[in-house]
Amino acid sequence: MKIAVRVRPGAKADRVGGRWDGPRGGALLVSVRARAVDGRANDAVVGSLAGAFELRRSDVAIVSGHRGRDKVVELDGDPEALRTRLELLLAS
């Protein structure tokens, strides 16, 4: 399952939840403490999403947007469970 995410690097705390309505449509907000230096923020995004969706890190992959705040991420798991969890996270 592919989802759109909007990353906020350099946040006070790691957090997954909320909705960001940007020019390309809605996206799940992912805030990470890591700065966008040497791929640290991307690593933190993968870890945060894995935790939020109760997946292994290897089940989460950034498909596009490696150098920007808007990313498309692929999650490998039960589609129904992932959709349900995504709806809860978007609403939080």
CSV table of N, CA and C in Angstrom, one decimal:
chain,number,residue,atom,x,y,z
A,1,MET,N,0.8,-1.2,0.0
A,1,MET,CA,0.0,0.0,0.0
A,1,MET,C,0.9,1.2,0.0
A,2,LYS,N,0.6,2.2,-0.9
A,2,LYS,CA,1.4,3.4,-1.0
A,2,LYS,C,0.6,4.5,-0.3
A,3,ILE,N,1.3,5.3,0.5
A,3,ILE,CA,0.7,6.5,1.1
A,3,ILE,C,1.6,7.7,0.9
A,4,ALA,N,0.9,8.9,0.9
A,4,ALA,CA,1.6,10.2,0.9
A,4,ALA,C,1.9,10.6,2.3
A,5,VAL,N,3.1,11.1,2.5
A,5,VAL,CA,3.4,11.7,3.9
A,5,VAL,C,4.1,13.0,3.7
A,6,ARG,N,3.9,13.9,4.7
A,6,ARG,CA,4.5,15.2,4.8
A,6,ARG,C,5.4,15.2,6.0
A,7,VAL,N,6.7,15.4,5.8
A,7,VAL,CA,7.7,15.3,6.9
A,7,VAL,C,8.0,16.6,7.5
A,8,ARG,N,8.1,16.7,8.8
A,8,ARG,CA,8.6,17.8,9.5
A,8,ARG,C,9.9,17.5,10.2
A,9,PRO,N,11.0,17.7,9.6
A,9,PRO,CA,12.3,17.3,10.3
A,9,PRO,C,12.6,18.4,11.3
A,10,GLY,N,13.4,18.0,12.3
A,10,GLY,CA,13.9,18.9,13.3
A,10,GLY,C,12.8,19.2,14.3
A,11,ALA,N,11.8,18.4,14.5
A,11,ALA,CA,10.7,18.6,15.5
A,11,ALA,C,11.2,18.3,16.9
A,12,LYS,N,10.4,18.7,17.8
A,12,LYS,CA,10.8,18.5,19.2
A,12,LYS,C,10.6,17.0,19.6
A,13,ALA,N,9.8,16.3,18.9
A,13,ALA,CA,9.5,14.9,19.2
A,13,ALA,C,9.1,14.1,18.0
A,14,ASP,N,9.4,12.8,17.9
A,14,ASP,CA,8.9,12.0,16.8
A,14,ASP,C,7.4,11.8,17.0
A,15,ARG,N,6.7,12.0,16.0
A,15,ARG,CA,5.2,11.8,16.0
A,15,ARG,C,4.7,11.5,14.7
A,16,VAL,N,3.7,10.6,14.6
A,16,VAL,CA,3.0,10.2,13.4
A,16,VAL,C,1.5,10.5,13.7
A,17,GLY,N,0.9,11.4,12.9
A,17,GLY,CA,-0.5,11.6,13.1
A,17,GLY,C,-0.9,13.0,12.6
A,18,GLY,N,-2.1,13.1,12.1
A,18,GLY,CA,-2.6,14.4,11.6
A,18,GLY,C,-2.6,14.3,10.1
A,19,ARG,N,-3.2,15.3,9.5
A,19,ARG,CA,-3.4,15.4,8.1
A,19,ARG,C,-2.8,16.7,7.6
A,20,TRP,N,-2.1,16.7,6.5
A,20,TRP,CA,-1.7,17.9,5.8
A,20,TRP,C,-2.3,17.9,4.4
A,21,ASP,N,-3.0,19.0,4.2
A,21,ASP,CA,-3.7,19.2,2.9
A,21,ASP,C,-2.8,20.1,2.0
A,22,GLY,N,-2.0,19.5,1.2
A,22,GLY,CA,-1.1,20.3,0.3
A,22,GLY,C,-1.6,20.4,-1.1
A,23,PRO,N,-0.8,20.9,-2.0
A,23,PRO,CA,-1.2,21.1,-3.4
A,23,PRO,C,-1.4,19.7,-4.1
A,24,ARG,N,-0.8,18.7,-3.6
A,24,ARG,CA,-0.9,17.4,-4.2
A,24,ARG,C,-2.0,16.5,-3.6
A,25,GLY,N,-2.7,17.1,-2.6
A,25,GLY,CA,-3.7,16.3,-1.9
A,25,GLY,C,-3.3,16.1,-0.5
A,26,GLY,N,-4.1,15.3,0.2
A,26,GLY,CA,-3.9,15.0,1.6
A,26,GLY,C,-2.7,14.1,1.9
A,27,ALA,N,-2.0,14.3,3.0
A,27,ALA,CA,-0.9,13.4,3.3
A,27,ALA,C,-0.9,13.3,4.9
A,28,LEU,N,-0.3,12.1,5.3
A,28,LEU,CA,-0.1,11.9,6.7
A,28,LEU,C,1.1,12.7,7.2
A,29,LEU,N,0.9,13.3,8.3
A,29,LEU,CA,2.0,14.1,8.9
A,29,LEU,C,3.0,13.2,9.7
A,30,VAL,N,4.3,13.4,9.5
A,30,VAL,CA,5.3,12.6,10.2
A,30,VAL,C,6.3,13.6,10.7
A,31,SER,N,6.4,13.8,12.0
A,31,SER,CA,7.4,14.7,12.6
A,31,SER,C,8.5,13.9,13.2
A,32,VAL,N,9.7,14.3,12.9
A,32,VAL,CA,10.9,13.6,13.4
A,32,VAL,C,11.9,14.6,14.0
A,33,ARG,N,12.6,14.1,15.0
A,33,ARG,CA,13.6,15.0,15.6
A,33,ARG,C,14.9,15.1,14.7
A,34,ALA,N,15.1,14.1,13.9
A,34,ALA,CA,16.3,14.1,13.1
A,34,ALA,C,16.3,15.3,12.1
A,35,ARG,N,17.4,15.9,11.8
A,35,ARG,CA,17.5,16.9,10.8
A,35,ARG,C,17.7,16.2,9.4
A,36,ALA,N,17.4,16.9,8.4
A,36,ALA,CA,17.5,16.4,7.0
A,36,ALA,C,19.0,16.5,6.5
A,37,VAL,N,19.8,15.8,7.2
A,37,VAL,CA,21.2,15.8,6.9
A,37,VAL,C,21.7,14.3,6.7
A,38,ASP,N,22.3,14.0,5.6
A,38,ASP,CA,22.9,12.7,5.4
A,38,ASP,C,21.8,11.5,5.5
A,39,GLY,N,20.6,11.8,5.1
A,39,GLY,CA,19.6,10.8,5.2
A,39,GLY,C,19.0,10.4,6.5
A,40,ARG,N,19.4,11.2,7.6
A,40,ARG,CA,19.0,10.9,8.9
A,40,ARG,C,17.5,11.0,9.1
A,41,ALA,N,16.9,12.1,8.5
A,41,ALA,CA,15.5,12.3,8.6
A,41,ALA,C,14.7,11.2,7.9
A,42,ASN,N,15.2,10.7,6.7
A,42,ASN,CA,14.5,9.6,6.0
A,42,ASN,C,14.6,8.3,6.9
A,43,ASP,N,15.7,8.1,7.5
A,43,ASP,CA,15.8,6.9,8.4
A,43,ASP,C,14.8,7.0,9.6
A,44,ALA,N,14.7,8.2,10.1
A,44,ALA,CA,13.8,8.4,11.2
A,44,ALA,C,12.3,8.3,10.8
A,45,VAL,N,12.0,8.7,9.5
A,45,VAL,CA,10.7,8.6,9.0
A,45,VAL,C,10.3,7.1,8.9
A,46,VAL,N,11.2,6.3,8.3
A,46,VAL,CA,11.0,4.9,8.2
A,46,VAL,C,10.7,4.2,9.5
A,47,GLY,N,11.6,4.6,10.5
A,47,GLY,CA,11.4,4.0,11.8
A,47,GLY,C,10.1,4.4,12.5
A,48,SER,N,9.7,5.7,12.3
A,48,SER,CA,8.5,6.2,12.9
A,48,SER,C,7.3,5.5,12.3
A,49,LEU,N,7.3,5.4,11.0
A,49,LEU,CA,6.1,4.8,10.3
A,49,LEU,C,6.0,3.3,10.6
A,50,ALA,N,7.2,2.6,10.7
A,50,ALA,CA,7.2,1.2,11.1
A,50,ALA,C,6.5,1.0,12.5
A,51,GLY,N,6.9,1.9,13.4
A,51,GLY,CA,6.3,1.8,14.7
A,51,GLY,C,4.8,2.1,14.8
A,52,ALA,N,4.4,3.2,14.0
A,52,ALA,CA,3.0,3.6,14.0
A,52,ALA,C,2.1,2.6,13.4
A,53,PHE,N,2.6,1.9,12.4
A,53,PHE,CA,1.8,0.9,11.7
A,53,PHE,C,2.1,-0.6,12.2
A,54,GLU,N,2.9,-0.7,13.2
A,54,GLU,CA,3.3,-2.0,13.8
A,54,GLU,C,3.9,-2.9,12.7
A,55,LEU,N,4.9,-2.4,12.0
A,55,LEU,CA,5.5,-3.1,10.9
A,55,LEU,C,7.0,-3.2,11.2
A,56,ARG,N,7.7,-4.1,10.5
A,56,ARG,CA,9.2,-4.1,10.6
A,56,ARG,C,9.7,-3.0,9.7
A,57,ARG,N,10.9,-2.5,10.1
A,57,ARG,CA,11.5,-1.4,9.2
A,57,ARG,C,11.6,-1.8,7.8
A,58,SER,N,11.9,-3.1,7.6
A,58,SER,CA,12.1,-3.6,6.2
A,58,SER,C,10.7,-3.6,5.4
A,59,ASP,N,9.6,-3.5,6.1
A,59,ASP,CA,8.3,-3.4,5.4
A,59,ASP,C,7.9,-2.0,5.0
A,60,VAL,N,8.8,-1.0,5.3
A,60,VAL,CA,8.5,0.4,5.0
A,60,VAL,C,9.6,0.9,4.0
A,61,ALA,N,9.2,1.4,2.9
A,61,ALA,CA,10.2,1.9,1.9
A,61,ALA,C,9.7,3.3,1.4
A,62,ILE,N,10.6,4.2,1.3
A,62,ILE,CA,10.4,5.5,0.7
A,62,ILE,C,10.5,5.3,-0.8
A,63,VAL,N,9.4,5.5,-1.6
A,63,VAL,CA,9.3,5.3,-3.0
A,63,VAL,C,9.8,6.5,-3.8
A,64,SER,N,9.3,7.7,-3.3
A,64,SER,CA,9.7,8.9,-4.0
A,64,SER,C,9.8,10.0,-3.0
A,65,GLY,N,10.5,11.1,-3.3
A,65,GLY,CA,10.6,12.2,-2.4
A,65,GLY,C,11.8,12.1,-1.4
A,66,HIS,N,12.8,11.4,-1.8
A,66,HIS,CA,13.9,11.2,-0.8
A,66,HIS,C,14.6,12.5,-0.4
A,67,ARG,N,14.5,13.6,-1.2
A,67,ARG,CA,15.2,14.8,-0.9
A,67,ARG,C,14.2,16.0,-0.5
A,68,GLY,N,13.0,15.6,-0.4
A,68,GLY,CA,12.0,16.7,0.0
A,68,GLY,C,11.1,16.3,1.2
A,69,ARG,N,10.2,17.2,1.5
A,69,ARG,CA,9.3,17.0,2.7
A,69,ARG,C,8.1,16.1,2.3
A,70,ASP,N,7.8,16.2,1.0
A,70,ASP,CA,6.6,15.4,0.5
A,70,ASP,C,7.2,14.1,-0.1
A,71,LYS,N,6.7,12.9,0.5
A,71,LYS,CA,7.2,11.6,0.1
A,71,LYS,C,6.0,10.7,-0.2
A,72,VAL,N,6.3,9.7,-0.9
A,72,VAL,CA,5.4,8.5,-1.1
A,72,VAL,C,6.1,7.3,-0.5
A,73,VAL,N,5.4,6.7,0.4
A,73,VAL,CA,6.0,5.6,1.1
A,73,VAL,C,5.2,4.3,0.9
A,74,GLU,N,5.8,3.2,0.7
A,74,GLU,CA,5.2,1.9,0.5
A,74,GLU,C,5.2,1.1,1.8
A,75,LEU,N,4.1,0.6,2.2
A,75,LEU,CA,3.9,-0.2,3.4
A,75,LEU,C,3.6,-1.6,3.0
A,76,ASP,N,4.3,-2.6,3.5
A,76,ASP,CA,4.0,-4.0,3.1
A,76,ASP,C,3.4,-4.7,4.3
A,77,GLY,N,2.1,-5.0,4.2
A,77,GLY,CA,1.4,-5.6,5.3
A,77,GLY,C,-0.1,-5.9,4.8
A,78,ASP,N,-0.9,-6.3,5.8
A,78,ASP,CA,-2.3,-6.5,5.5
A,78,ASP,C,-3.0,-5.2,5.1
A,79,PRO,N,-3.5,-5.1,3.9
A,79,PRO,CA,-4.0,-3.9,3.4
A,79,PRO,C,-5.2,-3.3,4.2
A,80,GLU,N,-6.1,-4.2,4.7
A,80,GLU,CA,-7.2,-3.8,5.5
A,80,GLU,C,-6.7,-3.2,6.8
A,81,ALA,N,-5.8,-3.8,7.5
A,81,ALA,CA,-5.3,-3.3,8.7
A,81,ALA,C,-4.5,-2.0,8.5
A,82,LEU,N,-3.8,-1.9,7.4
A,82,LEU,CA,-3.1,-0.7,7.2
A,82,LEU,C,-4.0,0.5,6.9
A,83,ARG,N,-5.1,0.2,6.1
A,83,ARG,CA,-6.1,1.3,5.8
A,83,ARG,C,-6.7,1.8,7.1
A,84,THR,N,-7.1,0.8,8.0
A,84,THR,CA,-7.7,1.2,9.2
A,84,THR,C,-6.8,2.0,10.1
A,85,ARG,N,-5.6,1.6,10.2
A,85,ARG,CA,-4.6,2.4,11.0
A,85,ARG,C,-4.3,3.7,10.4
A,86,LEU,N,-4.3,3.8,9.1
A,86,LEU,CA,-4.0,5.1,8.4
A,86,LEU,C,-5.2,6.1,8.7
A,87,GLU,N,-6.4,5.6,8.7
A,87,GLU,CA,-7.6,6.5,9.0
A,87,GLU,C,-7.5,7.0,10.4
A,88,LEU,N,-7.1,6.1,11.4
A,88,LEU,CA,-6.9,6.6,12.7
A,88,LEU,C,-5.8,7.6,12.9
A,89,LEU,N,-4.7,7.4,12.2
A,89,LEU,CA,-3.6,8.3,12.3
A,89,LEU,C,-3.9,9.7,11.6
A,90,LEU,N,-4.6,9.6,10.5
A,90,LEU,CA,-5.0,10.9,9.9
A,90,LEU,C,-5.9,11.7,10.7
A,91,ALA,N,-6.8,11.1,11.5
A,91,ALA,CA,-7.7,11.8,12.4
A,91,ALA,C,-7.1,12.3,13.7
A,92,SER,N,-5.9,11.8,14.0
A,92,SER,CA,-5.3,12.2,15.3
A,92,SER,C,-4.6,13.5,15.2
